[in-house]
Amino acid sequence: VSQARYKTKNKLDESLIWIYDTTTAEYLAKKLIEWLYAPKLIVTLSGWRPSATSNALICYEQGDQVKLNHPSLEPDLSNVKIFMVINKTISPTDRMVHLTLLGMP
């Protein structure tokens, strides 16, 4: 009713055939709430090979997982927290690789 009134479509209004019992549905709901409403940690790295990663930035692609290791990071983040590459750009003007990383829950 609300979708028709406000001319919107719920993003999660899909047929989820792999949910076959209430335990699975409750687990999915809990994980979605954690993912959608938890604060997001976003990090931007620029350069070719900053000291925070083990590989050159050019080697990473969208969807890759990265652990950052740098002395100026907080101890609960350095070499502990996993980040996912959500954006990669290569700038032809300054010849730098720019990565945007999202902290994984």
PDB file of N, CA, C and O in Angstrom, residues 8-71:
ATOM      1  N   THR A   8       7.147   4.348  -4.618  1.00  0.00           N
ATOM      2  CA  THR A   8       8.483   3.826  -4.367  1.00  0.00           C
ATOM      3  C   THR A   8       8.445   2.310  -4.432  1.00  0.00           C
ATOM      4  O   THR A   8       7.387   1.706  -4.429  1.00  0.00           O
ATOM      5  N   LYS A   9       9.615   1.713  -4.493  1.00  0.00           N
ATOM      6  CA  LYS A   9       9.724   0.260  -4.447  1.00  0.00           C
ATOM      7  C   LYS A   9      10.705  -0.109  -3.367  1.00  0.00           C
ATOM      8  O   LYS A   9      11.804   0.425  -3.312  1.00  0.00           O
ATOM      9  N   ASN A  10      10.313  -1.021  -2.489  1.00  0.00           N
ATOM     10  CA  ASN A  10      11.209  -1.475  -1.443  1.00  0.00           C
ATOM     11  C   ASN A  10      12.383  -2.215  -2.068  1.00  0.00           C
ATOM     12  O   ASN A  10      12.205  -3.098  -2.898  1.00  0.00           O
ATOM     13  N   LYS A  11      13.594  -1.855  -1.655  1.00  0.00           N
ATOM     14  CA  LYS A  11      14.780  -2.488  -2.212  1.00  0.00           C
ATOM     15  C   LYS A  11      14.870  -3.964  -1.838  1.00  0.00           C
ATOM     16  O   LYS A  11      15.429  -4.755  -2.565  1.00  0.00           O
ATOM     17  N   LEU A  12      14.340  -4.328  -0.690  1.00  0.00           N
ATOM     18  CA  LEU A  12      14.461  -5.706  -0.223  1.00  0.00           C
ATOM     19  C   LEU A  12      13.213  -6.525  -0.524  1.00  0.00           C
ATOM     20  O   LEU A  12      12.982  -7.555   0.082  1.00  0.00           O
ATOM     21  N   ASP A  13      12.406  -6.066  -1.445  1.00  0.00           N
ATOM     22  CA  ASP A  13      11.178  -6.770  -1.805  1.00  0.00           C
ATOM     23  C   ASP A  13      11.477  -7.758  -2.931  1.00  0.00           C
ATOM     24  O   ASP A  13      11.090  -7.585  -4.071  1.00  0.00           O
ATOM     25  N   GLU A  14      12.210  -8.783  -2.604  1.00  0.00           N
ATOM     26  CA  GLU A  14      12.623  -9.780  -3.583  1.00  0.00           C
ATOM     27  C   GLU A  14      12.192 -11.159  -3.116  1.00  0.00           C
ATOM     28  O   GLU A  14      11.927 -11.389  -1.951  1.00  0.00           O
ATOM     29  N   SER A  15      12.140 -12.091  -4.031  1.00  0.00           N
ATOM     30  CA  SER A  15      11.837 -13.473  -3.697  1.00  0.00           C
ATOM     31  C   SER A  15      13.111 -14.144  -3.212  1.00  0.00           C
ATOM     32  O   SER A  15      14.073 -14.286  -3.950  1.00  0.00           O
ATOM     33  N   LEU A  16      13.133 -14.522  -1.964  1.00  0.00           N
ATOM     34  CA  LEU A  16      14.311 -15.143  -1.375  1.00  0.00           C
ATOM     35  C   LEU A  16      14.025 -16.623  -1.168  1.00  0.00           C
ATOM     36  O   LEU A  16      13.589 -17.060  -0.111  1.00  0.00           O
ATOM     37  N   ILE A  17      14.293 -17.413  -2.199  1.00  0.00           N
ATOM     38  CA  ILE A  17      13.912 -18.829  -2.164  1.00  0.00           C
ATOM     39  C   ILE A  17      14.770 -19.650  -1.219  1.00  0.00           C
ATOM     40  O   ILE A  17      14.383 -20.740  -0.842  1.00  0.00           O
ATOM     41  N   TRP A  18      15.950 -19.142  -0.799  1.00  0.00           N
ATOM     42  CA  TRP A  18      16.802 -19.930   0.081  1.00  0.00           C
ATOM     43  C   TRP A  18      16.416 -19.778   1.553  1.00  0.00           C
ATOM     44  O   TRP A  18      16.984 -20.426   2.407  1.00  0.00           O
ATOM     45  N   ILE A  19      15.454 -18.893   1.862  1.00  0.00           N
ATOM     46  CA  ILE A  19      14.974 -18.781   3.237  1.00  0.00           C
ATOM     47  C   ILE A  19      13.803 -19.745   3.392  1.00  0.00           C
ATOM     48  O   ILE A  19      12.734 -19.547   2.834  1.00  0.00           O
ATOM     49  N   TYR A  20      14.033 -20.803   4.140  1.00  0.00           N
ATOM     50  CA  TYR A  20      13.032 -21.854   4.252  1.00  0.00           C
ATOM     51  C   TYR A  20      12.498 -22.033   5.661  1.00  0.00           C
ATOM     52  O   TYR A  20      11.616 -22.839   5.889  1.00  0.00           O
ATOM     53  N   ASP A  21      13.041 -21.290   6.640  1.00  0.00           N
ATOM     54  CA  ASP A  21      12.513 -21.378   7.999  1.00  0.00           C
ATOM     55  C   ASP A  21      12.722 -20.044   8.714  1.00  0.00           C
ATOM     56  O   ASP A  21      13.400 -19.150   8.214  1.00  0.00           O
ATOM     57  N   THR A  22      12.138 -19.902   9.891  1.00  0.00           N
ATOM     58  CA  THR A  22      12.214 -18.628  10.613  1.00  0.00           C
ATOM     59  C   THR A  22      13.615 -18.344  11.148  1.00  0.00           C
ATOM     60  O   THR A  22      14.011 -17.193  11.244  1.00  0.00           O
ATOM     61  N   THR A  23      14.373 -19.387  11.458  1.00  0.00           N
ATOM     62  CA  THR A  23      15.735 -19.176  11.958  1.00  0.00           C
ATOM     63  C   THR A  23      16.597 -18.491  10.899  1.00  0.00           C
ATOM     64  O   THR A  23      17.325 -17.538  11.197  1.00  0.00           O
ATOM     65  N   THR A  24      16.496 -18.964   9.673  1.00  0.00           N
ATOM     66  CA  THR A  24      17.261 -18.356   8.576  1.00  0.00           C
ATOM     67  C   THR A  24      16.794 -16.927   8.322  1.00  0.00           C
ATOM     68  O   THR A  24      17.599 -16.026   8.102  1.00  0.00           O
ATOM     69  N   ALA A  25      15.489 -16.700   8.366  1.00  0.00           N
ATOM     70  CA  ALA A  25      14.937 -15.361   8.139  1.00  0.00           C
ATOM     71  C   ALA A  25      15.390 -14.395   9.236  1.00  0.00           C
ATOM     72  O   ALA A  25      15.762 -13.249   8.951  1.00  0.00           O
ATOM     73  N   GLU A  26      15.385 -14.843  10.476  1.00  0.00           N
ATOM     74  CA  GLU A  26      15.821 -13.986  11.579  1.00  0.00           C
ATOM     75  C   GLU A  26      17.315 -13.677  11.475  1.00  0.00           C
ATOM     76  O   GLU A  26      17.744 -12.554  11.737  1.00  0.00           O
ATOM     77  N   TYR A  27      18.107 -14.669  11.079  1.00  0.00           N
ATOM     78  CA  TYR A  27      19.547 -14.460  10.913  1.00  0.00           C
ATOM     79  C   TYR A  27      19.803 -13.437   9.805  1.00  0.00           C
ATOM     80  O   TYR A  27      20.620 -12.531   9.960  1.00  0.00           O
ATOM     81  N   LEU A  28      19.108 -13.577   8.681  1.00  0.00           N
ATOM     82  CA  LEU A  28      19.272 -12.628   7.577  1.00  0.00           C
ATOM     83  C   LEU A  28      18.852 -11.225   8.012  1.00  0.00           C
ATOM     84  O   LEU A  28      19.549 -10.253   7.726  1.00  0.00           O
ATOM     85  N   ALA A  29      17.727 -11.115   8.707  1.00  0.00           N
ATOM     86  CA  ALA A  29      17.258  -9.807   9.167  1.00  0.00           C
ATOM     87  C   ALA A  29      18.275  -9.160  10.098  1.00  0.00           C
ATOM     88  O   ALA A  29      18.569  -7.961   9.981  1.00  0.00           O
ATOM     89  N   LYS A  30      18.850  -9.952  11.009  1.00  0.00           N
ATOM     90  CA  LYS A  30      19.858  -9.432  11.931  1.00  0.00           C
ATOM     91  C   LYS A  30      21.081  -8.926  11.170  1.00  0.00           C
ATOM     92  O   LYS A  30      21.592  -7.837  11.440  1.00  0.00           O
ATOM     93  N   LYS A  31      21.556  -9.701  10.204  1.00  0.00           N
ATOM     94  CA  LYS A  31      22.737  -9.302   9.432  1.00  0.00           C
ATOM     95  C   LYS A  31      22.454  -8.064   8.576  1.00  0.00           C
ATOM     96  O   LYS A  31      23.320  -7.183   8.444  1.00  0.00           O
ATOM     97  N   LEU A  32      21.263  -7.988   7.984  1.00  0.00           N
ATOM     98  CA  LEU A  32      20.920  -6.815   7.175  1.00  0.00           C
ATOM     99  C   LEU A  32      20.850  -5.559   8.030  1.00  0.00           C
ATOM    100  O   LEU A  32      21.322  -4.493   7.616  1.00  0.00           O
ATOM    101  N   ILE A  33      20.272  -5.675   9.212  1.00  0.00           N
ATOM    102  CA  ILE A  33      20.196  -4.521  10.106  1.00  0.00           C
ATOM    103  C   ILE A  33      21.596  -4.090  10.527  1.00  0.00           C
ATOM    104  O   ILE A  33      21.914  -2.899  10.519  1.00  0.00           O
ATOM    105  N   GLU A  34      22.450  -5.061  10.873  1.00  0.00           N
ATOM    106  CA  GLU A  34      23.831  -4.724  11.228  1.00  0.00           C
ATOM    107  C   GLU A  34      24.538  -4.021  10.079  1.00  0.00           C
ATOM    108  O   GLU A  34      25.245  -3.037  10.272  1.00  0.00           O
ATOM    109  N   TRP A  35      24.367  -4.536   8.867  1.00  0.00           N
ATOM    110  CA  TRP A  35      25.063  -3.984   7.708  1.00  0.00           C
ATOM    111  C   TRP A  35      24.515  -2.617   7.307  1.00  0.00           C
ATOM    112  O   TRP A  35      25.261  -1.693   7.015  1.00  0.00           O
ATOM    113  N   LEU A  36      23.188  -2.460   7.303  1.00  0.00           N
ATOM    114  CA  LEU A  36      22.590  -1.223   6.821  1.00  0.00           C
ATOM    115  C   LEU A  36      22.703  -0.072   7.816  1.00  0.00           C
ATOM    116  O   LEU A  36      22.770   1.086   7.416  1.00  0.00           O
ATOM    117  N   TYR A  37      22.700  -0.372   9.112  1.00  0.00           N
ATOM    118  CA  TYR A  37      22.638   0.695  10.105  1.00  0.00           C
ATOM    119  C   TYR A  37      23.907   0.870  10.916  1.00  0.00           C
ATOM    120  O   TYR A  37      24.003   1.788  11.711  1.00  0.00           O
ATOM    121  N   ALA A  38      24.884   0.034  10.727  1.00  0.00           N
ATOM    122  CA  ALA A  38      26.155   0.212  11.431  1.00  0.00           C
ATOM    123  C   ALA A  38      26.928   1.354  10.780  1.00  0.00           C
ATOM    124  O   ALA A  38      26.854   1.550   9.568  1.00  0.00           O
ATOM    125  N   PRO A  39      27.674   2.114  11.578  1.00  0.00           N
ATOM    126  CA  PRO A  39      28.494   3.173  10.976  1.00  0.00           C
ATOM    127  C   PRO A  39      29.532   2.575  10.027  1.00  0.00           C
ATOM    128  O   PRO A  39      30.094   1.520  10.303  1.00  0.00           O
ATOM    129  N   LYS A  40      29.745   3.232   8.928  1.00  0.00           N
ATOM    130  CA  LYS A  40      30.684   2.748   7.912  1.00  0.00           C
ATOM    131  C   LYS A  40      32.017   3.467   8.057  1.00  0.00           C
ATOM    132  O   LYS A  40      32.074   4.676   8.245  1.00  0.00           O
ATOM    133  N   LEU A  41      33.084   2.709   7.977  1.00  0.00           N
ATOM    134  CA  LEU A  41      34.427   3.272   7.993  1.00  0.00           C
ATOM    135  C   LEU A  41      34.934   3.259   6.566  1.00  0.00           C
ATOM    136  O   LEU A  41      35.087   2.202   5.949  1.00  0.00           O
ATOM    137  N   ILE A  42      35.176   4.454   6.010  1.00  0.00           N
ATOM    138  CA  ILE A  42      35.636   4.582   4.628  1.00  0.00           C
ATOM    139  C   ILE A  42      37.023   5.223   4.639  1.00  0.00           C
ATOM    140  O   ILE A  42      37.245   6.238   5.294  1.00  0.00           O
ATOM    141  N   VAL A  43      37.952   4.584   3.933  1.00  0.00           N
ATOM    142  CA  VAL A  43      39.333   5.046   3.866  1.00  0.00           C
ATOM    143  C   VAL A  43      39.683   5.286   2.401  1.00  0.00           C
ATOM    144  O   VAL A  43      39.298   4.503   1.536  1.00  0.00           O
ATOM    145  N   THR A  44      40.403   6.357   2.131  1.00  0.00           N
ATOM    146  CA  THR A  44      40.876   6.648   0.787  1.00  0.00           C
ATOM    147  C   THR A  44      42.404   6.607   0.784  1.00  0.00           C
ATOM    148  O   THR A  44      43.042   7.228   1.626  1.00  0.00           O
ATOM    149  N   LEU A  45      42.962   5.830  -0.140  1.00  0.00           N
ATOM    150  CA  LEU A  45      44.413   5.746  -0.308  1.00  0.00           C
ATOM    151  C   LEU A  45      44.785   6.267  -1.687  1.00  0.00           C
ATOM    152  O   LEU A  45      44.089   5.997  -2.664  1.00  0.00           O
ATOM    153  N   SER A  46      45.868   6.979  -1.750  1.00  0.00           N
ATOM    154  CA  SER A  46      46.361   7.481  -3.038  1.00  0.00           C
ATOM    155  C   SER A  46      47.853   7.231  -3.127  1.00  0.00           C
ATOM    156  O   SER A  46      48.562   7.296  -2.127  1.00  0.00           O
ATOM    157  N   GLY A  47      48.322   6.942  -4.319  1.00  0.00           N
ATOM    158  CA  GLY A  47      49.734   6.713  -4.549  1.00  0.00           C
ATOM    159  C   GLY A  47      49.938   5.479  -5.397  1.00  0.00           C
ATOM    160  O   GLY A  47      49.037   5.026  -6.098  1.00  0.00           O
ATOM    161  N   TRP A  48      51.146   4.936  -5.339  1.00  0.00           N
ATOM    162  CA  TRP A  48      51.437   3.683  -6.032  1.00  0.00           C
ATOM    163  C   TRP A  48      51.590   2.559  -5.038  1.00  0.00           C
ATOM    164  O   TRP A  48      51.019   1.509  -5.169  1.00  0.00           O
ATOM    165  N   ARG A  49      52.406   2.778  -4.040  1.00  0.00           N
ATOM    166  CA  ARG A  49      52.613   1.759  -3.020  1.00  0.00           C
ATOM    167  C   ARG A  49      52.782   2.443  -1.665  1.00  0.00           C
ATOM    168  O   ARG A  49      53.893   2.600  -1.169  1.00  0.00           O
ATOM    169  N   PRO A  50      51.664   2.814  -1.053  1.00  0.00           N
ATOM    170  CA  PRO A  50      51.780   3.414   0.274  1.00  0.00           C
ATOM    171  C   PRO A  50      52.193   2.359   1.294  1.00  0.00           C
ATOM    172  O   PRO A  50      52.036   1.165   1.062  1.00  0.00           O
ATOM    173  N   SER A  51      52.731   2.790   2.394  1.00  0.00           N
ATOM    174  CA  SER A  51      53.229   1.852   3.403  1.00  0.00           C
ATOM    175  C   SER A  51      52.111   1.113   4.128  1.00  0.00           C
ATOM    176  O   SER A  51      52.388   0.236   4.930  1.00  0.00           O
ATOM    177  N   ALA A  52      50.857   1.438   3.847  1.00  0.00           N
ATOM    178  CA  ALA A  52      49.739   0.816   4.566  1.00  0.00           C
ATOM    179  C   ALA A  52      49.314  -0.527   3.975  1.00  0.00           C
ATOM    180  O   ALA A  52      48.602  -1.280   4.614  1.00  0.00           O
ATOM    181  N   THR A  53      49.712  -0.839   2.746  1.00  0.00           N
ATOM    182  CA  THR A  53      49.313  -2.095   2.111  1.00  0.00           C
ATOM    183  C   THR A  53      50.537  -2.913   1.749  1.00  0.00           C
ATOM    184  O   THR A  53      51.636  -2.390   1.649  1.00  0.00           O
ATOM    185  N   SER A  54      50.312  -4.192   1.535  1.00  0.00           N
ATOM    186  CA  SER A  54      51.452  -5.060   1.195  1.00  0.00           C
ATOM    187  C   SER A  54      51.730  -5.084  -0.300  1.00  0.00           C
ATOM    188  O   SER A  54      52.826  -5.429  -0.709  1.00  0.00           O
ATOM    189  N   ASN A  55      50.754  -4.742  -1.128  1.00  0.00           N
ATOM    190  CA  ASN A  55      50.929  -4.746  -2.585  1.00  0.00           C
ATOM    191  C   ASN A  55      50.804  -3.333  -3.139  1.00  0.00           C
ATOM    192  O   ASN A  55      50.271  -2.440  -2.490  1.00  0.00           O
ATOM    193  N   ALA A  56      51.256  -3.163  -4.358  1.00  0.00           N
ATOM    194  CA  ALA A  56      51.066  -1.882  -5.040  1.00  0.00           C
ATOM    195  C   ALA A  56      49.576  -1.661  -5.260  1.00  0.00           C
ATOM    196  O   ALA A  56      48.821  -2.600  -5.505  1.00  0.00           O
ATOM    197  N   LEU A  57      49.144  -0.419  -5.158  1.00  0.00           N
ATOM    198  CA  LEU A  57      47.714  -0.108  -5.283  1.00  0.00           C
ATOM    199  C   LEU A  57      47.160  -0.491  -6.651  1.00  0.00           C
ATOM    200  O   LEU A  57      45.980  -0.795  -6.778  1.00  0.00           O
ATOM    201  N   ILE A  58      48.001  -0.478  -7.677  1.00  0.00           N
ATOM    202  CA  ILE A  58      47.546  -0.818  -9.026  1.00  0.00           C
ATOM    203  C   ILE A  58      47.067  -2.266  -9.095  1.00  0.00           C
ATOM    204  O   ILE A  58      46.264  -2.629  -9.948  1.00  0.00           O
ATOM    205  N   CYS A  59      47.530  -3.115  -8.188  1.00  0.00           N
ATOM    206  CA  CYS A  59      47.170  -4.545  -8.191  1.00  0.00           C
ATOM    207  C   CYS A  59      45.753  -4.806  -7.690  1.00  0.00           C
ATOM    208  O   CYS A  59      45.195  -5.866  -7.963  1.00  0.00           O
ATOM    209  N   TYR A  60      45.173  -3.874  -6.949  1.00  0.00           N
ATOM    210  CA  TYR A  60      43.856  -4.099  -6.359  1.00  0.00           C
ATOM    211  C   TYR A  60      42.754  -3.730  -7.336  1.00  0.00           C
ATOM    212  O   TYR A  60      42.882  -2.791  -8.112  1.00  0.00           O
ATOM    213  N   GLU A  61      41.665  -4.480  -7.282  1.00  0.00           N
ATOM    214  CA  GLU A  61      40.475  -4.214  -8.096  1.00  0.00           C
ATOM    215  C   GLU A  61      39.263  -4.123  -7.181  1.00  0.00           C
ATOM    216  O   GLU A  61      39.313  -4.537  -6.020  1.00  0.00           O
ATOM    217  N   GLN A  62      38.150  -3.625  -7.716  1.00  0.00           N
ATOM    218  CA  GLN A  62      36.923  -3.544  -6.937  1.00  0.00           C
ATOM    219  C   GLN A  62      36.546  -4.925  -6.440  1.00  0.00           C
ATOM    220  O   GLN A  62      36.599  -5.906  -7.175  1.00  0.00           O
ATOM    221  N   GLY A  63      36.176  -5.001  -5.154  1.00  0.00           N
ATOM    222  CA  GLY A  63      35.790  -6.260  -4.551  1.00  0.00           C
ATOM    223  C   GLY A  63      36.912  -6.965  -3.826  1.00  0.00           C
ATOM    224  O   GLY A  63      36.664  -7.874  -3.041  1.00  0.00           O
ATOM    225  N   ASP A  64      38.162  -6.565  -4.070  1.00  0.00           N
ATOM    226  CA  ASP A  64      39.290  -7.170  -3.356  1.00  0.00           C
ATOM    227  C   ASP A  64      39.251  -6.781  -1.886  1.00  0.00           C
ATOM    228  O   ASP A  64      38.790  -5.700  -1.524  1.00  0.00           O
ATOM    229  N   GLN A  65      39.759  -7.676  -1.044  1.00  0.00           N
ATOM    230  CA  GLN A  65      39.846  -7.390   0.382  1.00  0.00           C
ATOM    231  C   GLN A  65      41.276  -7.028   0.743  1.00  0.00           C
ATOM    232  O   GLN A  65      42.230  -7.626   0.240  1.00  0.00           O
ATOM    233  N   VAL A  66      41.412  -6.033   1.632  1.00  0.00           N
ATOM    234  CA  VAL A  66      42.712  -5.467   1.978  1.00  0.00           C
ATOM    235  C   VAL A  66      42.794  -5.337   3.494  1.00  0.00           C
ATOM    236  O   VAL A  66      41.820  -4.960   4.140  1.00  0.00           O
ATOM    237  N   LYS A  67      43.967  -5.645   4.048  1.00  0.00           N
ATOM    238  CA  LYS A  67      44.261  -5.313   5.436  1.00  0.00           C
ATOM    239  C   LYS A  67      45.279  -4.180   5.430  1.00  0.00           C
ATOM    240  O   LYS A  67      46.268  -4.234   4.702  1.00  0.00           O
ATOM    241  N   LEU A  68      45.012  -3.154   6.212  1.00  0.00           N
ATOM    242  CA  LEU A  68      45.915  -2.016   6.292  1.00  0.00           C
ATOM    243  C   LEU A  68      46.840  -2.190   7.491  1.00  0.00           C
ATOM    244  O   LEU A  68      46.428  -2.668   8.544  1.00  0.00           O
ATOM    245  N   ASN A  69      48.093  -1.803   7.315  1.00  0.00           N
ATOM    246  CA  ASN A  69      49.066  -1.883   8.387  1.00  0.00           C
ATOM    247  C   ASN A  69      49.893  -0.607   8.358  1.00  0.00           C
ATOM    248  O   ASN A  69      50.684  -0.396   7.438  1.00  0.00           O
ATOM    249  N   HIS A  70      49.675   0.256   9.344  1.00  0.00           N
ATOM    250  CA  HIS A  70      50.381   1.525   9.382  1.00  0.00           C
ATOM    251  C   HIS A  70      50.519   1.959  10.837  1.00  0.00           C
ATOM    252  O   HIS A  70      49.581   1.801  11.618  1.00  0.00           O
ATOM    253  N   PRO A  71      51.659   2.511  11.232  1.00  0.00           N
ATOM    254  CA  PRO A  71      51.847   2.881  12.637  1.00  0.00           C
ATOM    255  C   PRO A  71      50.902   3.970  13.129  1.00  0.00           C
ATOM    256  O   PRO A  71      50.620   4.043  14.321  1.00  0.00           O
TER     257      PRO A  71
END
